[in-house]
Each structure stands twice: as C-alpha cells, then as structure tokens.
Tab-separated table of C-alpha atoms in Angstrom:
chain	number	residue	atom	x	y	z
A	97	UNK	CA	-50.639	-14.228	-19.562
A	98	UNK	CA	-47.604	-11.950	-19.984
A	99	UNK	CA	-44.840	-12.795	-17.453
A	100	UNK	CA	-43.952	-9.925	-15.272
A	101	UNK	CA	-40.598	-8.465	-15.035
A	102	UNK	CA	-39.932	-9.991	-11.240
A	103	UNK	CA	-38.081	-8.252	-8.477
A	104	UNK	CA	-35.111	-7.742	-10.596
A	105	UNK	CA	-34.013	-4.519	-11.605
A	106	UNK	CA	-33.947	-3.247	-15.110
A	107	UNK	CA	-30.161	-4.261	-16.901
A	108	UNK	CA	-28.041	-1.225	-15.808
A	109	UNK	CA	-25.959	0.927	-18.911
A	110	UNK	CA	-23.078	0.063	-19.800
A	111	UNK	CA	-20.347	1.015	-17.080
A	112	UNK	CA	-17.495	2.632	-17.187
A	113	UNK	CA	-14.028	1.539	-16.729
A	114	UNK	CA	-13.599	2.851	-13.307
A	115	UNK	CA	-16.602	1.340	-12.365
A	116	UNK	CA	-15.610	-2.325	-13.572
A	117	UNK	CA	-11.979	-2.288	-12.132
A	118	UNK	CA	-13.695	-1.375	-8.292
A	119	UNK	CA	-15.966	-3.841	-9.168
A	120	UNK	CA	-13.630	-6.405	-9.990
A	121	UNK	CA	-11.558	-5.183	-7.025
A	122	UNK	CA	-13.945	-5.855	-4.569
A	123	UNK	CA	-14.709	-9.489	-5.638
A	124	UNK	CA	-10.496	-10.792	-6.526
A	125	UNK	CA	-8.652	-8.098	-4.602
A	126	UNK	CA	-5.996	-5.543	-6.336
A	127	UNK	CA	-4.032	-8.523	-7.776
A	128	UNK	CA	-2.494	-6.907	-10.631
A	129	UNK	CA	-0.134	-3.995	-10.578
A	130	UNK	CA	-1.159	-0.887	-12.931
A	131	UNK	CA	2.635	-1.062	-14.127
A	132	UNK	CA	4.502	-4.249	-15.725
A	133	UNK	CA	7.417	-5.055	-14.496
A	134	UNK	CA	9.761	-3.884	-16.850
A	135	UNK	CA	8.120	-0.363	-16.890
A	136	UNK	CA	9.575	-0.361	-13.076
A	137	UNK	CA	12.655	0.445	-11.727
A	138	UNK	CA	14.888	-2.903	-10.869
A	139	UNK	CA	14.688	-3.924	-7.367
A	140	UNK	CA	17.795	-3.316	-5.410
A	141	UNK	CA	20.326	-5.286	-5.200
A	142	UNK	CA	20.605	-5.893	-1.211
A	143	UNK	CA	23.567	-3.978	-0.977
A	144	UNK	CA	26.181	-6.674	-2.384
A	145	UNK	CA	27.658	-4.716	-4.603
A	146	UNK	CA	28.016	-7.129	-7.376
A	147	UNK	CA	24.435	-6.590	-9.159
A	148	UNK	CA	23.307	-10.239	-8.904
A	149	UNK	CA	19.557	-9.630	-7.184
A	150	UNK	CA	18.664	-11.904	-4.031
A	151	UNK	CA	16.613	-14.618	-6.337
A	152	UNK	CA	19.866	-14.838	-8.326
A	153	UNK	CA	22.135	-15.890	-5.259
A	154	UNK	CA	19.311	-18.059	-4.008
A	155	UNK	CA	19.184	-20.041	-7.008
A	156	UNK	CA	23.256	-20.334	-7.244
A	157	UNK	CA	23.807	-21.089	-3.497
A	158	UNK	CA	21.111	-24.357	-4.786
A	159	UNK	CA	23.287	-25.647	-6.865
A	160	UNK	CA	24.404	-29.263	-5.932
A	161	UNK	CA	28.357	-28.962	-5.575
A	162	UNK	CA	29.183	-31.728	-8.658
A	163	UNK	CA	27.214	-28.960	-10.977
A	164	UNK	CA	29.091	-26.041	-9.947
C-alpha cells in the first residue's frame, strides 16, 4: 500500500531573499545591522574634545594606579 502524502503541504519553491531575512527576523529578532561598523560614521565623542570615545576613558580610568 502506497503511503499517502499526510497533512503536510507540498515543499514550497525556493524563496527569495526578502522572504528568508523576515523569516529569520521573526524567529532571532533584527540582530544584525545591514551596515558593518566601519562602513558607519564613528560615534561621537561625548563632547570632550580630545577624540578618545567613552569605552576608551572607561577602560583608562580602570587602570590600577601602579600600571599607570
């Protein structure tokens, strides 16, 4: 006896890049930007003055005192 197809639809055509990225979308969230990072502007600098972005004072206001 021939097994019958079941309630599943037939396998859809192959879809189209618009189609995949909602899909995607919908299941992990818009996680990654459609630009890189270095294809964007820099971030400002918080208005210091001295160019040195908010990470990079962060990281040097860690620094132990008998490393600096």
């Amino acid at each position: 006896m021939p097994e019958s197809p079941g309630p599943e639809s037939p396998e859809p055509g192959p879809e189209t890049a618009w189609e995949r990225r909602r899909r995607l979308a919908e299941v992990f969230g818009d996680t990654l930007p459609e630009t890189t990072s270095d294809e964007r502007d820099p971030a400002p600098t918080g208005g210091t003055g001295t160019g040195e972005s908010a990470t990079d004072r962060w990281l040097k206001e860690q620094v132990p005192p008998h490393h600096g």
